[in-house]
CSV table of C-alpha atoms and ligand atoms in Angstrom, one decimal:
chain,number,residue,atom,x,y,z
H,1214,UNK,CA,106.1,101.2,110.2
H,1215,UNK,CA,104.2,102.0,113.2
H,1216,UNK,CA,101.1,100.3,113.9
H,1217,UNK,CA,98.0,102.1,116.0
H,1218,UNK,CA,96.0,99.7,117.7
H,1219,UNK,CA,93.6,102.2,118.1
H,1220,UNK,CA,93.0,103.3,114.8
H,1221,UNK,CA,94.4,100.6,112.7
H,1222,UNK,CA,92.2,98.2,111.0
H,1223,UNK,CA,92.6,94.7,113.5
H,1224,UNK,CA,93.9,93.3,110.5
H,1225,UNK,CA,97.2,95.7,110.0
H,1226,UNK,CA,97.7,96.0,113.8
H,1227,UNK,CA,99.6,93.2,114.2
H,1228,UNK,CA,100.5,93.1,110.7
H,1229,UNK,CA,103.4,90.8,110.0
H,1230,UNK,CA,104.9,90.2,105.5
H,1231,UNK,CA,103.8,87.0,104.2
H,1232,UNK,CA,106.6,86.1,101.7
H,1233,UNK,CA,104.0,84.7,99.3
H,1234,UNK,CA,102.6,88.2,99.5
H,1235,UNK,CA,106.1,89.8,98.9
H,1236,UNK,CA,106.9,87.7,95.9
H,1237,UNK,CA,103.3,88.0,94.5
H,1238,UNK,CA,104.5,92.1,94.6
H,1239,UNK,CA,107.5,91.4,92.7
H,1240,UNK,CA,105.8,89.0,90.0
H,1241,UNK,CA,103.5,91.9,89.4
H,1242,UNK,CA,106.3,93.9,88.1
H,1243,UNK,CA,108.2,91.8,86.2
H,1244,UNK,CA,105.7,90.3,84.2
H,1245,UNK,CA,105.2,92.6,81.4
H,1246,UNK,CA,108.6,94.5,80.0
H,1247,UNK,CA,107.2,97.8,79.5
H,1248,UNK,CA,106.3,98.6,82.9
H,1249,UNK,CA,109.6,96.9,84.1
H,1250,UNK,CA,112.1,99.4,82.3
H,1251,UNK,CA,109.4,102.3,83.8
H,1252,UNK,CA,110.4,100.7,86.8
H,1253,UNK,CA,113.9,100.3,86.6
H,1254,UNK,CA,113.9,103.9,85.3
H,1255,UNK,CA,112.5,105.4,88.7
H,1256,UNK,CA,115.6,106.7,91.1
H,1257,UNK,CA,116.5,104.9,94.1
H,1258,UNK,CA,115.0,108.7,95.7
H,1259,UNK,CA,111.9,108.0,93.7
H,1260,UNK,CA,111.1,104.9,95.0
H,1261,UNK,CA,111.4,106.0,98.6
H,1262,UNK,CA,109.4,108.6,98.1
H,1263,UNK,CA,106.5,106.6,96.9
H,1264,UNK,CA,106.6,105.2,99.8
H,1265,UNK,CA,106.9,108.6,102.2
H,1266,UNK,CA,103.5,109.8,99.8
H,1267,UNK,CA,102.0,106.4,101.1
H,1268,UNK,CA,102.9,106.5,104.7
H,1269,UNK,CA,101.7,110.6,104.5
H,1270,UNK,CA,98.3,109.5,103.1
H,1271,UNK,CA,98.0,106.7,106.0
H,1272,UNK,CA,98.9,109.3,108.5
H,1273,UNK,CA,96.4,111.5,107.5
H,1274,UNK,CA,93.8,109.5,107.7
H,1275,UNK,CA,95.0,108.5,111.6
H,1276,UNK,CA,94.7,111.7,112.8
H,1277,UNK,CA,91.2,112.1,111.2
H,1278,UNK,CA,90.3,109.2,113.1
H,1279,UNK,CA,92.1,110.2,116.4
H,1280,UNK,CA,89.8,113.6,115.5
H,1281,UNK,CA,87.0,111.9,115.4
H,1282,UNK,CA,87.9,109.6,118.7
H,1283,UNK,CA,88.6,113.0,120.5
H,1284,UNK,CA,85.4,114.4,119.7
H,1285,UNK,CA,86.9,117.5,117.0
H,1286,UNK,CA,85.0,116.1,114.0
H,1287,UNK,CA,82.1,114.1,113.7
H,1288,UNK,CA,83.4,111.5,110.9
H,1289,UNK,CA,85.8,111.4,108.2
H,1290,UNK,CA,86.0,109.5,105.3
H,1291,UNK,CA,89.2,107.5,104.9
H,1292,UNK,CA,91.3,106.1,101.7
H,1293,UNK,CA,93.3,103.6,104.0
H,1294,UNK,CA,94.2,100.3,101.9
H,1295,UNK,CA,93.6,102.2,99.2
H,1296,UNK,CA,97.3,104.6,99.5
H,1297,UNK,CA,98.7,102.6,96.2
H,1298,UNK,CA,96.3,103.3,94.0
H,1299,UNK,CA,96.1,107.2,94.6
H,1300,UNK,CA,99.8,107.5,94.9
H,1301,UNK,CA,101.2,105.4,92.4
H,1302,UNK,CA,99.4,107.3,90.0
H,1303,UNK,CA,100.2,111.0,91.2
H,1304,UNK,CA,103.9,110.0,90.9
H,1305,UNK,CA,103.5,108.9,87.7
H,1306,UNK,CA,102.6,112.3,86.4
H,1307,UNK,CA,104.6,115.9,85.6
H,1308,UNK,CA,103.2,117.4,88.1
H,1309,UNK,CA,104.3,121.0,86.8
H,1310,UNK,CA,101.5,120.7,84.5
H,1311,UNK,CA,99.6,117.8,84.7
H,1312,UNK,CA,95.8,118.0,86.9
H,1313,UNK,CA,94.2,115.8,89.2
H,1314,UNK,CA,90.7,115.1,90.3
H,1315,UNK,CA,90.4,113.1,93.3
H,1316,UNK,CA,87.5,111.6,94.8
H,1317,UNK,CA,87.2,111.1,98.8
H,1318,UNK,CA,89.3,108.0,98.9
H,1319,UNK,CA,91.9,110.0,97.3
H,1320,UNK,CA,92.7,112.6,99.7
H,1321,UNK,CA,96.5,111.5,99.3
H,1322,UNK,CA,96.3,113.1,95.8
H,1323,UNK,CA,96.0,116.4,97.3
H,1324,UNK,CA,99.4,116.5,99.4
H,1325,UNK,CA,101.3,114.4,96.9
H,1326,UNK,CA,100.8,117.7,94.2
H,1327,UNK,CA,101.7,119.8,97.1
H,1328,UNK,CA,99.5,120.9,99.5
H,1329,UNK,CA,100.0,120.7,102.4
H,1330,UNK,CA,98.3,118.8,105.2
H,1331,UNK,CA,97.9,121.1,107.3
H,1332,UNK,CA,95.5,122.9,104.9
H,1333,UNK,CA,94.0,119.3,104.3
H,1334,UNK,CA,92.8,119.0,107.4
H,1335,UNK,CA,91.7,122.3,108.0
H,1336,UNK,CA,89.2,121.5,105.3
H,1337,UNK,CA,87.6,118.7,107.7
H,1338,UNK,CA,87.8,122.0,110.4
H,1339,UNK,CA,85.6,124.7,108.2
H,1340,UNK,CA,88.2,127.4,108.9
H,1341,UNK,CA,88.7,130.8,107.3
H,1342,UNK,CA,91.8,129.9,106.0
H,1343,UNK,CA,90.9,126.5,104.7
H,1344,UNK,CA,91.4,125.8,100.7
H,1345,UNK,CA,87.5,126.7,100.7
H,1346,UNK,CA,87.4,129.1,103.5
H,1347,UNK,CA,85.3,127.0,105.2
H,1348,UNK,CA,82.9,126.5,102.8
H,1349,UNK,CA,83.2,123.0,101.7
H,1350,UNK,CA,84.7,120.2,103.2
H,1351,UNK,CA,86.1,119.0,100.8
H,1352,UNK,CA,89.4,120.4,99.7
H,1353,UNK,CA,91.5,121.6,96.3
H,1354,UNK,CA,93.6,124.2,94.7
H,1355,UNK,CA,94.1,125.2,91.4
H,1356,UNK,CA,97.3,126.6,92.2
H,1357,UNK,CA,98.6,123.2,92.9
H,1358,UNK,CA,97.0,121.8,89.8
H,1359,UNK,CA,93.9,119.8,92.2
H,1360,UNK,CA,90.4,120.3,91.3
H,1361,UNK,CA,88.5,120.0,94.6
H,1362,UNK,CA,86.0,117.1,94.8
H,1363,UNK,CA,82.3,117.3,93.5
H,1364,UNK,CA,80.2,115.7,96.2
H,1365,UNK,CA,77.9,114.5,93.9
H,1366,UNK,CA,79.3,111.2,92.8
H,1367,UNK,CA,79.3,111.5,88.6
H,1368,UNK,CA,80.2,114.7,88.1
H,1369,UNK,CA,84.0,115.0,88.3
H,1370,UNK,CA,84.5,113.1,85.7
H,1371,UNK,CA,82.9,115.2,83.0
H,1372,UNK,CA,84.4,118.6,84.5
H,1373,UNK,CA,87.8,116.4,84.4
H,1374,UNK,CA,87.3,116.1,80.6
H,1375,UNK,CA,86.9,119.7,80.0
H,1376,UNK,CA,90.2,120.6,81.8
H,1377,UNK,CA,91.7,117.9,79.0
H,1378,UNK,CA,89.9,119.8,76.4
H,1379,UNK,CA,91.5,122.5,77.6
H,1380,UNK,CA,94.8,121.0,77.5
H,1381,UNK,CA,94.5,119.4,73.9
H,1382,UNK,CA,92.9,123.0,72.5
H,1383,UNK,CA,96.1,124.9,73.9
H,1384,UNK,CA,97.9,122.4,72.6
H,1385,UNK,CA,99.9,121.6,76.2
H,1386,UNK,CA,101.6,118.0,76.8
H,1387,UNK,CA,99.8,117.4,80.0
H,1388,UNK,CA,96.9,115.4,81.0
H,1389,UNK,CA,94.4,115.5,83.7
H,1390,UNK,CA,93.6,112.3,85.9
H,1391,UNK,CA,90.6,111.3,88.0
H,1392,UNK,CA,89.7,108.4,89.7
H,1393,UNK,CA,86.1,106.4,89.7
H,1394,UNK,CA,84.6,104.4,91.6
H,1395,UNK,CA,82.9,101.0,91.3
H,1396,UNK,CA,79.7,102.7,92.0
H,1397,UNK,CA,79.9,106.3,90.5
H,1398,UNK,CA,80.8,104.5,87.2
H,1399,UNK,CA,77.0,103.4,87.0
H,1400,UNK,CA,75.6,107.0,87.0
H,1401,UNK,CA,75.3,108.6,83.8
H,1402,UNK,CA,77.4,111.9,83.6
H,1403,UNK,CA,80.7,109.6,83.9
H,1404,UNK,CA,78.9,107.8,80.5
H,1405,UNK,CA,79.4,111.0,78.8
H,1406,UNK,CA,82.7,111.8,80.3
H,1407,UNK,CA,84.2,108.7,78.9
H,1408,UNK,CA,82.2,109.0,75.8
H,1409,UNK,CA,83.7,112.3,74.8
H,1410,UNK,CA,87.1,112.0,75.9
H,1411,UNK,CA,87.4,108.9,73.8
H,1412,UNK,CA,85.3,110.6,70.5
H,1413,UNK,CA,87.6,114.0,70.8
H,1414,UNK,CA,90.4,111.5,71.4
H,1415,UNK,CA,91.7,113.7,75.0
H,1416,UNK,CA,94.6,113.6,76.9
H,1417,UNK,CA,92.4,112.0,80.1
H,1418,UNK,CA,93.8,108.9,82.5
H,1419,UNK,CA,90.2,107.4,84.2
H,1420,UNK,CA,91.1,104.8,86.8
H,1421,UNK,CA,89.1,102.9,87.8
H,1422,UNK,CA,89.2,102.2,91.5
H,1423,UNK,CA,86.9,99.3,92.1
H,1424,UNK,CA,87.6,98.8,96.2
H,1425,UNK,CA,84.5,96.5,96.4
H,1426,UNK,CA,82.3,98.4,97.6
H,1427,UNK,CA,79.6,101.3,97.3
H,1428,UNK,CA,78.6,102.7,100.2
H,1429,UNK,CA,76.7,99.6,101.8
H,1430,UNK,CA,76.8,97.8,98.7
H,1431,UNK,CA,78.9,95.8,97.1
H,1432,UNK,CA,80.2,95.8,93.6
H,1433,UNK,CA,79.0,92.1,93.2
H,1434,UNK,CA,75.4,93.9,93.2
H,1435,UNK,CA,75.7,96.8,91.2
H,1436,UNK,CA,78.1,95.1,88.0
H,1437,UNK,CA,77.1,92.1,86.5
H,1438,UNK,CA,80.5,91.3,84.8
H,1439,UNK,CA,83.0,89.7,87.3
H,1440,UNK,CA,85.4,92.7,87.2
H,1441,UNK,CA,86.0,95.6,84.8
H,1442,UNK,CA,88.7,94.7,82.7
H,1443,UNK,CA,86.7,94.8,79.7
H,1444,UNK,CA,84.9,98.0,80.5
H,1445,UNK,CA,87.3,100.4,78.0
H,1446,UNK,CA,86.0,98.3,74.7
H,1447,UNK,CA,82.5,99.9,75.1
H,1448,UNK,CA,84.1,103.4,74.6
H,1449,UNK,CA,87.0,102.5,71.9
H,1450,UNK,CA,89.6,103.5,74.1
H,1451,UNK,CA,92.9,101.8,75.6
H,1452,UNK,CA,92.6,99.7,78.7
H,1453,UNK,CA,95.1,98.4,80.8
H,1454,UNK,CA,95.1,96.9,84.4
H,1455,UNK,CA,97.1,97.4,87.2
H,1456,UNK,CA,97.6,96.0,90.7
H,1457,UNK,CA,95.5,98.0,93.2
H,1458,UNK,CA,97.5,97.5,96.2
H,1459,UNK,CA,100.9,97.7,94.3
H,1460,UNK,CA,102.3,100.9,94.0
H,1461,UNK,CA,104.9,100.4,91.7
H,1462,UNK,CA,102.4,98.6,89.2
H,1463,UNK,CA,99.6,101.7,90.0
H,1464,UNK,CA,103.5,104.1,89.1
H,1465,UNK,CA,104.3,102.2,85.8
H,1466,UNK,CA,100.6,101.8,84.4
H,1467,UNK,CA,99.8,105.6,84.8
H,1468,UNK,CA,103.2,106.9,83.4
H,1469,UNK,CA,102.7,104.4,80.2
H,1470,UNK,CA,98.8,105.7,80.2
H,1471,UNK,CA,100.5,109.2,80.5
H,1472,UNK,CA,102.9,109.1,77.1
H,1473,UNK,CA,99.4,107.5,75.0
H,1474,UNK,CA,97.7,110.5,76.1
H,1475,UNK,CA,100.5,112.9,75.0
H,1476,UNK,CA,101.0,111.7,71.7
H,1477,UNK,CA,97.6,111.9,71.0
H,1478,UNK,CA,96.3,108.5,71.6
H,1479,UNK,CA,94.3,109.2,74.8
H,1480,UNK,CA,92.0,108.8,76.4
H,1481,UNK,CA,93.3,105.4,78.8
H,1482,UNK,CA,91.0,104.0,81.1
H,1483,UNK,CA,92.9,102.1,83.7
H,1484,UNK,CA,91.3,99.2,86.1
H,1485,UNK,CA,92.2,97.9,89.6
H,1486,UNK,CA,90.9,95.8,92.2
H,1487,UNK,CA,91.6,97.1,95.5
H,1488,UNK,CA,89.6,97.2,99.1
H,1489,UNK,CA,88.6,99.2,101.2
H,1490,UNK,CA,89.8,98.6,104.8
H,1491,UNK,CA,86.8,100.3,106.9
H,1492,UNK,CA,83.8,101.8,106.7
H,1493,UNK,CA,82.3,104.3,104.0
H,1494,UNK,CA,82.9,106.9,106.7
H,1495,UNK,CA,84.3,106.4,110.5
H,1496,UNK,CA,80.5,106.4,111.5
H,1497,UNK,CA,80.1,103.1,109.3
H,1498,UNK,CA,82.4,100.4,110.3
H,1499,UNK,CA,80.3,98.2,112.1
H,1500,UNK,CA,78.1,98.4,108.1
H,1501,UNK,CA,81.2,97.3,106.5
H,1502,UNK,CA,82.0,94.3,108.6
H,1503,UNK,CA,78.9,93.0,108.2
H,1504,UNK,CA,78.9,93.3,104.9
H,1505,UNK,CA,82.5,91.4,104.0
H,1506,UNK,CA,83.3,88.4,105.5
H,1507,UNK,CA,86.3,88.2,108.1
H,1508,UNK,CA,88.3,86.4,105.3
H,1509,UNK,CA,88.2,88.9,102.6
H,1510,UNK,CA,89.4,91.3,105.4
H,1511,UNK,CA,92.0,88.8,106.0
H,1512,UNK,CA,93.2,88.7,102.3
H,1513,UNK,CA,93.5,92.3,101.5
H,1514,UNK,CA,95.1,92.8,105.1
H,1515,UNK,CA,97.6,90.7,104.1
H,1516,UNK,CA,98.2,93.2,101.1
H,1517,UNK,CA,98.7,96.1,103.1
H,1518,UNK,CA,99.9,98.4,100.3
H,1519,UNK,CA,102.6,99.9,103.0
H,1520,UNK,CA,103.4,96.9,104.5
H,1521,UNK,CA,104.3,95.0,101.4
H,1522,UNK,CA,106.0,98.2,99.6
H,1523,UNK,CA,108.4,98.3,103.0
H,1524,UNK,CA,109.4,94.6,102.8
H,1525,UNK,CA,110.0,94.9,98.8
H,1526,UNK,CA,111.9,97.6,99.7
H,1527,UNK,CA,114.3,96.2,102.3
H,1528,UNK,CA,114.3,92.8,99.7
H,1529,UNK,CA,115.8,95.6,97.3
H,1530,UNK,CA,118.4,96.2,99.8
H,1531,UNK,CA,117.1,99.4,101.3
H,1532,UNK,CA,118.6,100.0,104.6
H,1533,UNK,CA,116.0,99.6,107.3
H,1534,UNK,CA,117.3,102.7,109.1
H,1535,UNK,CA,116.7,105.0,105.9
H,1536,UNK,CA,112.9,104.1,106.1
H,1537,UNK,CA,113.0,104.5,109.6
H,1538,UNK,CA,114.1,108.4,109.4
H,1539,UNK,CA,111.1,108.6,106.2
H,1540,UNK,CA,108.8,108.0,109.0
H,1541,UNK,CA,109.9,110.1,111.3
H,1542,UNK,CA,109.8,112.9,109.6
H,1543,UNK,CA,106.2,111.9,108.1
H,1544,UNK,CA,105.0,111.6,111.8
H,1545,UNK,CA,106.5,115.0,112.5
H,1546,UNK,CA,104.9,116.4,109.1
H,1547,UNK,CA,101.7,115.3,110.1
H,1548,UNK,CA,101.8,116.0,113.8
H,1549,UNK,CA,103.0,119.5,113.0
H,1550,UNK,CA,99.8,120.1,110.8
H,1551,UNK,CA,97.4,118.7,113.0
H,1552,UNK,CA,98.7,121.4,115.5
H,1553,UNK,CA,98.8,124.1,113.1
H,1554,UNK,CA,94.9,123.1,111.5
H,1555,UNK,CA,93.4,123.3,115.4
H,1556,UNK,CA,95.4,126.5,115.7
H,1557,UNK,CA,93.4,127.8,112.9
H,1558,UNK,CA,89.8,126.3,114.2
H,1559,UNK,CA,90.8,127.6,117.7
H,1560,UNK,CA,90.8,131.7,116.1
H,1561,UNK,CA,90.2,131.8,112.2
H,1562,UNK,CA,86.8,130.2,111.7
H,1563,UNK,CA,84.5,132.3,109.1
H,1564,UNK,CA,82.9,135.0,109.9
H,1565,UNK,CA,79.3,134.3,108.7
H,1566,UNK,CA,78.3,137.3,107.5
H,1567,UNK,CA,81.0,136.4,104.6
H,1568,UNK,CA,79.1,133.0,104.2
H,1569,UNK,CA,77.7,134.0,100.8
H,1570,UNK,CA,80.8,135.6,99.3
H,1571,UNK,CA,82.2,133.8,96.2
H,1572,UNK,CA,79.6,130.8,96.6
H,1573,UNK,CA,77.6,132.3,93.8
H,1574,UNK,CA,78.7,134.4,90.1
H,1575,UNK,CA,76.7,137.4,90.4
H,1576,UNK,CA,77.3,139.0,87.5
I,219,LIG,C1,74.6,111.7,93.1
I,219,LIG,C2,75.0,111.2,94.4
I,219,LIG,N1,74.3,110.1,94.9
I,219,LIG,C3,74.6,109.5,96.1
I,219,LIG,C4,75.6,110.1,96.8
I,219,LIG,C5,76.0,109.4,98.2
I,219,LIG,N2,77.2,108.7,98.0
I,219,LIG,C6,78.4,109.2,98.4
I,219,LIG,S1,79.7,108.2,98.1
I,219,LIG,C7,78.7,107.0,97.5
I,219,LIG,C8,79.2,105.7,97.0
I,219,LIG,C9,80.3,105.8,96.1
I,219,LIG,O1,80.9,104.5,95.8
I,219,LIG,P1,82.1,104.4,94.9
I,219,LIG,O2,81.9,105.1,93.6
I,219,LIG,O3,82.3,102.9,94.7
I,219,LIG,O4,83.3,105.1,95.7
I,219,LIG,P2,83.9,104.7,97.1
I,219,LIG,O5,83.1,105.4,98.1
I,219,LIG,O6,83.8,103.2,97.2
I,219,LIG,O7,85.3,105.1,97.0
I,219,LIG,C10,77.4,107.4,97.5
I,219,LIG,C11,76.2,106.6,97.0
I,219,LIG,C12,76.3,111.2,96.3
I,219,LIG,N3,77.3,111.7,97.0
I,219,LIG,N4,76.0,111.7,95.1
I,220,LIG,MG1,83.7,101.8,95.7
């Protein structure tokens, strides 16, 4: 894939596969049987598109930052590093029925149920015809089965367990999915979340995103244990781990997590270590290079989810070529949207006399 020297992390600019790396991939997914037949089970169309949703997600987040660089926004907050553990995940799911709640690293959720980037990033623009016309940046649709982030860290999770309780009470075989991070997990509502799903037994896939980092803090300093593979014994509920940074792994966890939720056995509460490869927002990178050294940067560079996917993909005997055409049409995808969201900042931005209508119930 292309690199973008000018809005790539230094570490993925000149970004070349370690074969360590490459087999360390591969180990991953052959070392427990289950998630190898998942594997094995996933069309050869499946597995490219995993990685299209990937190099979508990474997209995204470059034009943000060439938004930001140009002066259209002020900052964005990015998921890059981060694109196996959001997309893995979504794949994993029936989408026709299933719901998602993503937090801001996983913006990737959104497009990989279906909408489309173009309304993505007119979230980031405020525009009349934005998913929250203009009222929110941040961006959902019930119509494609995405609740749209709380910006309150803590309180997605509990709304995520009522949309399960829903589920179970109308007797559907779907299951709703959110992601938390390594420092949301410490404030209380997510307690309760994963409290109740696990008592009332719901059909609710947690993950556990633990990039490393909180803001300007990192995880070292807000959990005592080393990592949180042992967190799901505190709420009775099933725990399994996956590889961050390895989407197949993230695929084959979450559809195994999926088919304990729908026979009842829910909730599932599934871990992974991944990093994240810049700042909290674009305004923060110089924070977040000060606070990791230049060697954990090196390390998780090295496991450029992308990067690695694309090699494991050619080791499988995908032609080059075929990958080649995926990324030209997601660079044409994303190009096209960016065009059509400044279309719609350039003459549909919100009238403000409508800046009150449907923010409150008034009845
Ligand atoms: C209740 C609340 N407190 C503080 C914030 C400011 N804030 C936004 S994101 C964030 C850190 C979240 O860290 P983590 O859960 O690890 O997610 P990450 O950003 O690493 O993906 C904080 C403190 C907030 N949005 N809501
Ligand atoms: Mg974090």
């Amino acid at each position: 894939m292309e690199r973008f020297p000018a809005y790539d992390p230094p570490e993925y600019v000149d970004w070349r596969p370690d074969p360590d790396i490459v087999a360390e991939f591969r180990a991953r997914i052959d070392y427990d049987s289950e998630r190898r037949a998942v594997i094995d089970g996933l069309s050869p169309e499946g597995k490219i598109d995993l990685y299209r949703g990937m190099l979508r997600t990474r997209l995204h987040d470059v034009m943000l930052k060439r938004w930001v660089k140009q002066g259209v926004i002020s900052k964005a907050w990015l998921g890059t590093g981060e694109e196996a553990a959001t997309v893995g995940p979504v794949h994993a799911l029936d989408r026709s029925i299933d719901m998602v709640a993503p937090m801001i690293r996983n913006a990737g959720a959104c497009c990989e149920m279906g909408m489309s980037i173009a309304d993505m990033l007119r979230g980031y623009l405020g525009t009349a015809d934005s998913p929250s016309k203009g009222r929110d940046g941040h961006v959902g649709s019930f119509a494609h089965r995405v609740l749209q982030p709380v910006s309150n860290i803590g309180n997605i999770p509990p709304v995520t367990v009522g949309l399960a309780l829903a589920m179970k009470m109308r007797k559907e075989p779907a299951v709703a999915l959110t992601w938390i991070g390594d420092g949301s997990v410490k404030s209380g509502p997510i307690h309760e979340a994963l409290n109740m799903a696990a008592v009332m037994r719901l059909p609710v896939i947690f993950i556990l995103q633990n990039n490393q980092v909180a803001l300007g803090t990192r995880t070292s300093r807000t959990h005592r244990p080393g990592d949180f593979s042992e967190f799901h014994h505190a709420y009775g509920m099933v725990g399994r781990g996956f590889g961050g940074n390895n989407v197949l792994d993230a695929y084959a966890a979450t559809k195994i997590a999926r088919d304990v939720c729908v026979a009842g056995e829910g909730p599932v509460l599934l871990t992974t270590d991944t990093f994240r490869m810049g700042g909290h927002a674009t305004h923060d990178e110089a924070e977040a290079r000060a606070i990791f050294t230049q060697e954990e940067y090196d390390y998780w560079g090295k496991r450029d989810p992308i990067g690695v996917y694309e090699e494991y993909l050619k080791g499988s005997g995908v032609e080059p070529s075929i990958l080649a055409d995926v990324e030209t049409e997601v660079v044409e995808e994303v190009d096209r949207s960016g065009d059509e969201a400044l279309e719609s900042k350039k003459n549909n931005l919100p009238d403000p006399e409508t800046a009150l209508a449907g923010v409150f119930a008034d009845s």
